[in-house]
Amino acid sequence: MVGHDGRNQTQRREVPDVTVGDHFERVAAVYESLRTTDEAPVRRIGQLLPGRPVTGLDIGCGTGRYTRLLRALLPDGSRLAASDVSAAMLAQLNARSHGHADGVVPLLSAAEELPLRTASLDVVTAFNCVHHFDLARFLTAVARVLQPGGQLFIYTRTPQQNARTIWGRYFPGFTEHEQRLHSQAAFRDAVRRTDGLTMVATQAFRHPRSSTAGRLRAQAEGRHYSTFSLYPPDELRASIATFLARLPSPEVSWVDEHLLVVAGASRRNQVGPDDPGSLASQTSHAPGGVRERKVPGSGARAARLVAPGMAAQAVRSGARRPG
C-alpha cells in the first residue's frame, strides 16, 4: 500500500535510492499473495460508521485488499474511491475485479495532495500505509476533505509493535532500517496540531500468526514489506540467511500487533477556499460531491470527486505510472 512519491529517508549508509512508488511498482503483481489481510479492524470501522450511505476514500489502497472488505461493509448507496501513487497497484485492483473494481473508483493520487473538494467525504481510511506519508501534510489534507463530523481511520503499527514481530525479533537490522513508523503518542500529538481534527480513540489489535521458514523466506525475498527495499541486495541476502538460522523451528507462531487510530473532523478546515476554476467551482453538485463520467478509452464509469484536469485520475487496468 503507498502514499507520497518521496525518497525513503534513513540514516544508514548505502541504502538503495528507491522511491515508495518504485518499490510498489515492482512488487504489485505478487503483493497480494505475500501479504496478510486483517479483517478485525475493518469490522470495527464498520461498527463506528453512521448507518446511512457515505462517501469515502481509502488512501494508499494498493491492490485493494482492504478496500474490498470496506466496500462490502458500507451501506447501500455509498460511494468509495481508492487512491494510490502506484498505477501498477491500481491496475491490480482493477484486474482482480475484472475491470469493475466492485463499485470502487481507483484514483492515482498522492496522500498529501488530495485533489478533492473541500468537505466532500464522510470517511477516510489508511491501512498499513501511513508510514509512507508526510504525516503532518497528510493529516492537513484529510482535515480539508472531511465533512464536519467525518471520520479518519488509520490502521498501522508502532515502532514498539514492530519490534515484537517475527521480523523485529529475528531479522537482522529490521527495526534499525525501519525508522518511518510513528508511536501512539506521536499520532496523538500530530492530530492535536492539525487544525480541524480531534483524536477520538485508539484501539490495539492482536493477531495470532503462524508460518513456515519457507513462506517467510519467500516473503522477505519478495520484499513484501517495503522495509526490505531499504537493504542493499548483498545485505538483504545475508540477513535472510541469518534470519532463517535464528528461527526456533521450521514452523513458527507469534502474535502481530497493530493500532487503529480514530480521528474526527471537528469543523471545516479551510486551508483556503477552493481555487476558482479548479475544485468545487467546477465540480457538479451531486450528492457527496461525486461527479460521474466515462473515462476516455475505457468502459468503466468513473465517479469523480474532482474537477476535470486535476492531478488525480481514474486508472484502468494496464495503466502506467506517469514518468
Tab-separated table of C-alpha atoms in Angstrom:
chain	number	residue	atom	x	y	z
A	1	MET	CA	0.000	0.000	0.000
A	2	VAL	CA	1.761	3.566	-0.896
A	3	GLY	CA	1.463	7.246	-0.323
A	4	HIS	CA	3.568	10.184	-1.499
A	5	ASP	CA	6.301	9.640	-4.055
A	6	GLY	CA	9.175	10.869	-1.912
A	7	ARG	CA	12.501	9.260	-1.262
A	8	ASN	CA	12.855	6.969	1.724
A	9	GLN	CA	14.709	8.751	4.490
A	10	THR	CA	17.259	6.915	6.627
A	11	GLN	CA	20.496	7.473	8.464
A	12	ARG	CA	22.091	4.253	7.235
A	13	ARG	CA	24.764	4.286	4.548
A	14	GLU	CA	24.496	2.633	1.137
A	15	VAL	CA	20.731	2.366	1.282
A	16	PRO	CA	19.220	1.878	-2.202
A	17	ASP	CA	17.810	5.117	-3.601
A	18	VAL	CA	14.298	3.705	-4.059
A	19	THR	CA	11.102	5.733	-4.062
A	20	VAL	CA	7.928	4.456	-2.465
A	21	GLY	CA	6.358	4.341	-5.901
A	22	ASP	CA	9.294	2.407	-7.349
A	23	HIS	CA	9.030	-0.273	-4.684
A	24	PHE	CA	5.338	-0.902	-5.197
A	25	GLU	CA	5.566	-0.769	-8.982
A	26	ARG	CA	8.000	-3.694	-8.732
A	27	VAL	CA	6.032	-5.834	-6.276
A	28	ALA	CA	2.484	-5.098	-7.487
A	29	ALA	CA	1.957	-8.383	-9.315
A	30	VAL	CA	2.863	-10.564	-6.311
A	31	TYR	CA	1.994	-8.199	-3.462
A	32	GLU	CA	-1.380	-9.631	-2.533
A	33	SER	CA	-0.059	-13.206	-2.429
A	34	LEU	CA	2.661	-12.174	0.032
A	35	ARG	CA	0.665	-10.043	2.486
A	36	THR	CA	-1.774	-10.893	5.268
A	37	THR	CA	-5.076	-9.004	5.446
A	38	ASP	CA	-6.664	-8.401	8.860
A	39	GLU	CA	-10.463	-8.333	8.857
A	40	ALA	CA	-10.982	-7.362	12.521
A	41	PRO	CA	-10.113	-3.653	12.145
A	42	VAL	CA	-12.388	-3.345	9.116
A	43	ARG	CA	-15.270	-4.835	11.093
A	44	ARG	CA	-14.552	-2.369	13.885
A	45	ILE	CA	-14.604	0.529	11.449
A	46	GLY	CA	-17.923	-0.722	10.151
A	47	GLN	CA	-19.337	-0.557	13.670
A	48	LEU	CA	-18.267	3.082	14.004
A	49	LEU	CA	-19.653	4.327	10.701
A	50	PRO	CA	-23.032	6.087	10.513
A	51	GLY	CA	-25.963	3.919	9.475
A	52	ARG	CA	-26.504	5.743	6.184
A	53	PRO	CA	-24.816	5.906	2.788
A	54	VAL	CA	-21.389	7.556	2.979
A	55	THR	CA	-18.797	8.914	0.593
A	56	GLY	CA	-15.348	7.575	1.426
A	57	LEU	CA	-11.749	7.337	0.325
A	58	ASP	CA	-9.286	4.533	1.044
A	59	ILE	CA	-5.834	6.112	0.770
A	60	GLY	CA	-2.779	4.024	-0.078
A	61	CYS	CA	-5.102	1.246	-1.209
A	62	GLY	CA	-2.504	-0.838	-3.036
A	63	THR	CA	-4.197	-3.783	-4.762
A	64	GLY	CA	-7.418	-3.132	-2.855
A	65	ARG	CA	-7.129	-5.806	-0.169
A	66	TYR	CA	-8.731	-3.631	2.498
A	67	THR	CA	-10.749	-1.565	0.030
A	68	ARG	CA	-12.834	-4.590	-0.947
A	69	LEU	CA	-13.519	-5.507	2.676
A	70	LEU	CA	-14.503	-1.925	3.453
A	71	ARG	CA	-16.768	-1.619	0.425
A	72	ALA	CA	-18.658	-4.751	1.445
A	73	LEU	CA	-19.473	-3.183	4.829
A	74	LEU	CA	-20.693	0.182	3.573
A	75	PRO	CA	-24.447	0.795	3.414
A	76	ASP	CA	-26.165	0.578	0.049
A	77	GLY	CA	-25.844	3.811	-1.867
A	78	SER	CA	-22.359	4.567	-0.537
A	79	ARG	CA	-19.563	5.758	-2.795
A	80	LEU	CA	-15.942	4.719	-2.277
A	81	ALA	CA	-12.784	5.826	-4.045
A	82	ALA	CA	-9.387	4.161	-3.615
A	83	SER	CA	-6.215	6.173	-4.153
A	84	ASP	CA	-2.598	5.176	-4.582
A	85	VAL	CA	0.573	6.657	-6.039
A	86	SER	CA	1.304	3.413	-7.910
A	87	ALA	CA	-0.544	2.859	-11.186
A	88	ALA	CA	0.632	-0.768	-11.149
A	89	MET	CA	-1.110	-1.345	-7.818
A	90	LEU	CA	-4.315	0.266	-9.096
A	91	ALA	CA	-4.135	-1.860	-12.227
A	92	GLN	CA	-4.072	-4.924	-9.964
A	93	LEU	CA	-7.122	-3.596	-8.115
A	94	ASN	CA	-8.993	-3.338	-11.418
A	95	ALA	CA	-7.731	-6.673	-12.703
A	96	ARG	CA	-8.863	-8.531	-9.591
A	97	SER	CA	-12.319	-7.028	-10.049
A	98	HIS	CA	-12.478	-7.803	-13.790
A	99	GLY	CA	-12.272	-4.103	-14.580
A	100	HIS	CA	-15.245	-3.109	-12.444
A	101	ALA	CA	-13.450	-2.625	-9.096
A	102	ASP	CA	-16.628	-3.688	-7.262
A	103	GLY	CA	-18.044	-0.191	-7.300
A	104	VAL	CA	-14.732	1.350	-6.188
A	105	VAL	CA	-13.271	4.299	-8.112
A	106	PRO	CA	-9.463	3.993	-8.459
A	107	LEU	CA	-7.604	7.297	-8.275
A	108	LEU	CA	-3.928	7.951	-8.956
A	109	SER	CA	-3.085	10.471	-6.255
A	110	ALA	CA	-0.602	11.313	-3.529
A	111	ALA	CA	-1.863	11.118	0.044
A	112	GLU	CA	-0.688	14.611	0.953
A	113	GLU	CA	-2.170	16.352	-2.074
A	114	LEU	CA	-5.724	15.075	-2.366
A	115	PRO	CA	-7.318	16.850	-5.331
A	116	LEU	CA	-10.792	16.526	-3.845
A	117	ARG	CA	-13.449	19.040	-2.975
A	118	THR	CA	-13.297	20.580	0.480
A	119	ALA	CA	-15.673	18.852	2.939
A	120	SER	CA	-16.638	16.222	0.354
A	121	LEU	CA	-16.006	12.999	2.338
A	122	ASP	CA	-17.620	11.252	5.286
A	123	VAL	CA	-14.815	8.779	5.901
A	124	VAL	CA	-11.136	8.348	5.067
A	125	THR	CA	-9.162	5.174	5.745
A	126	ALA	CA	-5.462	4.319	5.535
A	127	PHE	CA	-4.411	0.709	6.107
A	128	ASN	CA	-0.752	-0.102	6.756
A	129	CYS	CA	0.491	2.814	4.667
A	130	VAL	CA	0.720	5.964	6.806
A	131	HIS	CA	4.452	5.434	7.409
A	132	HIS	CA	4.946	6.235	3.718
A	133	PHE	CA	3.338	9.658	4.129
A	134	ASP	CA	4.462	13.005	5.422
A	135	LEU	CA	2.219	12.729	8.474
A	136	ALA	CA	1.558	16.428	9.065
A	137	ARG	CA	0.741	17.140	5.417
A	138	PHE	CA	-1.405	14.013	5.183
A	139	LEU	CA	-3.476	14.976	8.217
A	140	THR	CA	-3.913	18.513	6.912
A	141	ALA	CA	-5.116	17.171	3.563
A	142	VAL	CA	-7.576	14.811	5.249
A	143	ALA	CA	-8.898	17.543	7.533
A	144	ARG	CA	-9.708	19.636	4.484
A	145	VAL	CA	-11.652	16.976	2.572
A	146	LEU	CA	-13.630	15.585	5.529
A	147	GLN	CA	-17.073	16.948	6.223
A	148	PRO	CA	-17.790	18.185	9.760
A	149	GLY	CA	-18.340	15.016	11.778
A	150	GLY	CA	-16.401	12.936	9.276
A	151	GLN	CA	-14.038	10.209	10.437
A	152	LEU	CA	-10.427	9.245	9.753
A	153	PHE	CA	-9.260	5.693	10.467
A	154	ILE	CA	-5.543	4.865	10.403
A	155	TYR	CA	-4.543	1.221	10.794
A	156	THR	CA	-0.826	0.901	11.412
A	157	ARG	CA	1.952	-0.482	13.559
A	158	THR	CA	4.014	1.435	16.100
A	159	PRO	CA	7.806	1.040	16.422
A	160	GLN	CA	7.252	-0.903	19.651
A	161	GLN	CA	4.811	-3.276	17.971
A	162	ASN	CA	7.149	-3.664	15.011
A	163	ALA	CA	9.992	-4.747	17.288
A	164	ARG	CA	7.830	-7.603	18.642
A	165	THR	CA	7.013	-9.098	15.225
A	166	ILE	CA	8.747	-12.195	13.906
A	167	TRP	CA	10.847	-9.857	11.775
A	168	GLY	CA	11.693	-7.482	14.580
A	169	ARG	CA	12.784	-10.360	16.823
A	170	TYR	CA	14.851	-12.407	14.375
A	171	PHE	CA	15.619	-10.450	11.177
A	172	PRO	CA	18.965	-8.577	11.400
A	173	GLY	CA	18.597	-4.810	11.332
A	174	PHE	CA	14.846	-4.822	10.730
A	175	THR	CA	13.942	-2.262	13.375
A	176	GLU	CA	17.070	-0.219	12.674
A	177	HIS	CA	16.227	0.066	8.980
A	178	GLU	CA	12.562	0.827	9.632
A	179	GLN	CA	12.517	4.334	11.069
A	180	ARG	CA	9.296	5.562	9.428
A	181	LEU	CA	6.742	4.234	11.928
A	182	HIS	CA	5.019	6.543	14.425
A	183	SER	CA	4.331	5.933	18.114
A	184	GLN	CA	0.856	6.277	19.572
A	185	ALA	CA	1.986	9.457	21.306
A	186	ALA	CA	3.250	10.838	18.001
A	187	PHE	CA	-0.137	10.240	16.397
A	188	ARG	CA	-1.925	11.979	19.246
A	189	ASP	CA	0.412	14.942	19.025
A	190	ALA	CA	0.136	15.175	15.244
A	191	VAL	CA	-3.672	15.094	15.338
A	192	ARG	CA	-3.705	17.677	18.132
A	193	ARG	CA	-1.595	20.007	15.993
A	194	THR	CA	-3.818	19.581	12.922
A	195	ASP	CA	-6.463	22.261	12.610
A	196	GLY	CA	-9.864	20.671	12.072
A	197	LEU	CA	-9.082	17.218	13.537
A	198	THR	CA	-9.562	15.812	17.022
A	199	MET	CA	-8.426	12.494	18.433
A	200	VAL	CA	-11.385	10.205	19.127
A	201	ALA	CA	-9.881	6.865	20.169
A	202	THR	CA	-7.150	4.301	19.656
A	203	GLN	CA	-7.506	0.544	19.777
A	204	ALA	CA	-4.857	-2.169	19.772
A	205	PHE	CA	-5.309	-5.391	17.821
A	206	ARG	CA	-3.502	-8.688	18.363
A	207	HIS	CA	-3.389	-11.226	15.543
A	208	PRO	CA	-2.049	-14.769	16.127
A	209	ARG	CA	0.128	-15.806	13.199
A	210	SER	CA	1.835	-18.987	12.104
A	211	SER	CA	4.055	-19.699	9.139
A	212	THR	CA	6.885	-21.792	7.828
A	213	ALA	CA	10.502	-20.872	7.245
A	214	GLY	CA	9.943	-21.328	3.509
A	215	ARG	CA	6.994	-18.966	3.426
A	216	LEU	CA	8.841	-16.342	5.474
A	217	ARG	CA	11.834	-16.611	3.180
A	218	ALA	CA	9.609	-16.072	0.132
A	219	GLN	CA	8.081	-13.003	1.754
A	220	ALA	CA	11.460	-11.448	2.505
A	221	GLU	CA	12.836	-12.255	-0.952
A	222	GLY	CA	9.673	-10.801	-2.471
A	223	ARG	CA	10.082	-7.673	-0.317
A	224	HIS	CA	6.513	-7.949	0.965
A	225	TYR	CA	7.400	-5.216	3.444
A	226	SER	CA	8.894	-2.091	1.919
A	227	THR	CA	11.399	-2.224	4.789
A	228	PHE	CA	13.271	-4.886	2.828
A	229	SER	CA	13.792	-2.410	-0.021
A	230	LEU	CA	15.882	-0.349	2.395
A	231	TYR	CA	18.502	-3.131	2.437
A	232	PRO	CA	21.285	-3.216	-0.171
A	233	PRO	CA	20.980	-6.521	-2.112
A	234	ASP	CA	24.032	-8.175	-0.525
A	235	GLU	CA	22.924	-7.214	2.978
A	236	LEU	CA	19.406	-8.484	2.337
A	237	ARG	CA	20.652	-11.876	1.150
A	238	ALA	CA	22.912	-12.228	4.177
A	239	SER	CA	20.174	-11.078	6.529
A	240	ILE	CA	17.710	-13.625	5.131
A	241	ALA	CA	20.217	-16.422	5.763
A	242	THR	CA	20.806	-15.215	9.335
A	243	PHE	CA	17.071	-14.848	9.923
A	244	LEU	CA	16.374	-18.428	8.837
A	245	ALA	CA	19.171	-19.713	11.074
A	246	ARG	CA	17.747	-17.808	14.066
A	247	LEU	CA	14.205	-19.165	13.756
A	248	PRO	CA	13.448	-21.578	16.607
A	249	SER	CA	11.879	-24.184	14.281
A	250	PRO	CA	10.789	-24.703	10.650
A	251	GLU	CA	7.234	-23.826	11.723
A	252	VAL	CA	6.805	-20.771	13.922
A	253	SER	CA	3.970	-18.962	15.686
A	254	TRP	CA	3.818	-15.420	17.029
A	255	VAL	CA	1.419	-12.537	17.653
A	256	ASP	CA	1.349	-9.461	15.440
A	257	GLU	CA	0.100	-6.223	16.951
A	258	HIS	CA	-1.450	-3.212	15.246
A	259	LEU	CA	-3.000	0.092	16.251
A	260	LEU	CA	-6.222	1.661	14.982
A	261	VAL	CA	-6.216	5.449	15.298
A	262	VAL	CA	-9.595	7.172	15.039
A	263	ALA	CA	-9.818	10.935	14.493
A	264	GLY	CA	-12.805	13.125	13.781
A	265	ALA	CA	-13.364	16.296	11.770
A	266	SER	CA	-14.213	18.833	14.442
A	267	ARG	CA	-15.062	21.574	11.986
A	268	ARG	CA	-14.398	22.553	8.417
A	269	ASN	CA	-10.703	23.043	7.959
A	270	GLN	CA	-10.395	25.570	5.168
A	271	VAL	CA	-6.741	25.817	4.241
A	272	GLY	CA	-8.090	28.249	1.696
A	273	PRO	CA	-11.196	28.374	-0.431
A	274	ASP	CA	-11.241	26.103	-3.425
A	275	ASP	CA	-9.418	27.910	-6.202
A	276	PRO	CA	-11.730	29.301	-8.879
A	277	GLY	CA	-11.686	27.064	-11.911
A	278	SER	CA	-10.198	24.082	-10.096
A	279	LEU	CA	-12.098	22.205	-7.406
A	280	ALA	CA	-15.590	22.884	-6.116
A	281	SER	CA	-16.231	25.674	-8.581
A	282	GLN	CA	-16.065	23.200	-11.473
A	283	THR	CA	-17.454	20.103	-9.758
A	284	SER	CA	-21.086	19.163	-10.069
A	285	HIS	CA	-23.342	19.354	-7.054
A	286	ALA	CA	-24.241	15.681	-6.976
A	287	PRO	CA	-24.712	14.103	-3.524
A	288	GLY	CA	-21.408	13.807	-1.713
A	289	GLY	CA	-19.678	15.924	-4.331
A	290	VAL	CA	-19.338	12.939	-6.649
A	291	ARG	CA	-19.297	13.528	-10.370
A	292	GLU	CA	-19.750	10.523	-12.620
A	293	ARG	CA	-18.435	10.352	-16.164
A	294	LYS	CA	-16.866	7.981	-18.636
A	295	VAL	CA	-13.101	7.634	-18.644
A	296	PRO	CA	-11.871	8.079	-22.224
A	297	GLY	CA	-10.650	4.807	-23.640
A	298	SER	CA	-12.300	2.600	-21.028
A	299	GLY	CA	-15.713	1.145	-20.427
A	300	ALA	CA	-15.638	1.893	-16.717
A	301	ARG	CA	-17.681	4.599	-15.054
A	302	ALA	CA	-15.556	6.973	-13.000
A	303	ALA	CA	-17.187	8.707	-10.052
A	304	ARG	CA	-15.283	11.946	-9.691
A	305	LEU	CA	-14.808	13.972	-6.565
A	306	VAL	CA	-12.599	16.338	-8.521
A	307	ALA	CA	-12.915	18.735	-11.400
A	308	PRO	CA	-11.643	17.881	-14.890
A	309	GLY	CA	-7.927	18.476	-15.343
A	310	MET	CA	-6.918	17.804	-11.726
A	311	ALA	CA	-3.981	15.566	-10.849
A	312	ALA	CA	-5.987	12.609	-9.578
A	313	GLN	CA	-7.279	10.350	-12.290
A	314	ALA	CA	-9.262	7.189	-12.648
A	315	VAL	CA	-6.836	4.416	-13.509
A	316	ARG	CA	-7.861	1.497	-15.649
A	317	SER	CA	-6.173	-1.895	-15.765
A	318	GLY	CA	-2.823	-1.714	-17.507
A	319	ALA	CA	-2.245	1.960	-16.789
A	320	ARG	CA	1.326	3.094	-16.303
A	321	ARG	CA	2.725	5.283	-13.584
A	322	PRO	CA	3.459	8.717	-15.009
A	323	GLY	CA	7.132	9.401	-15.549
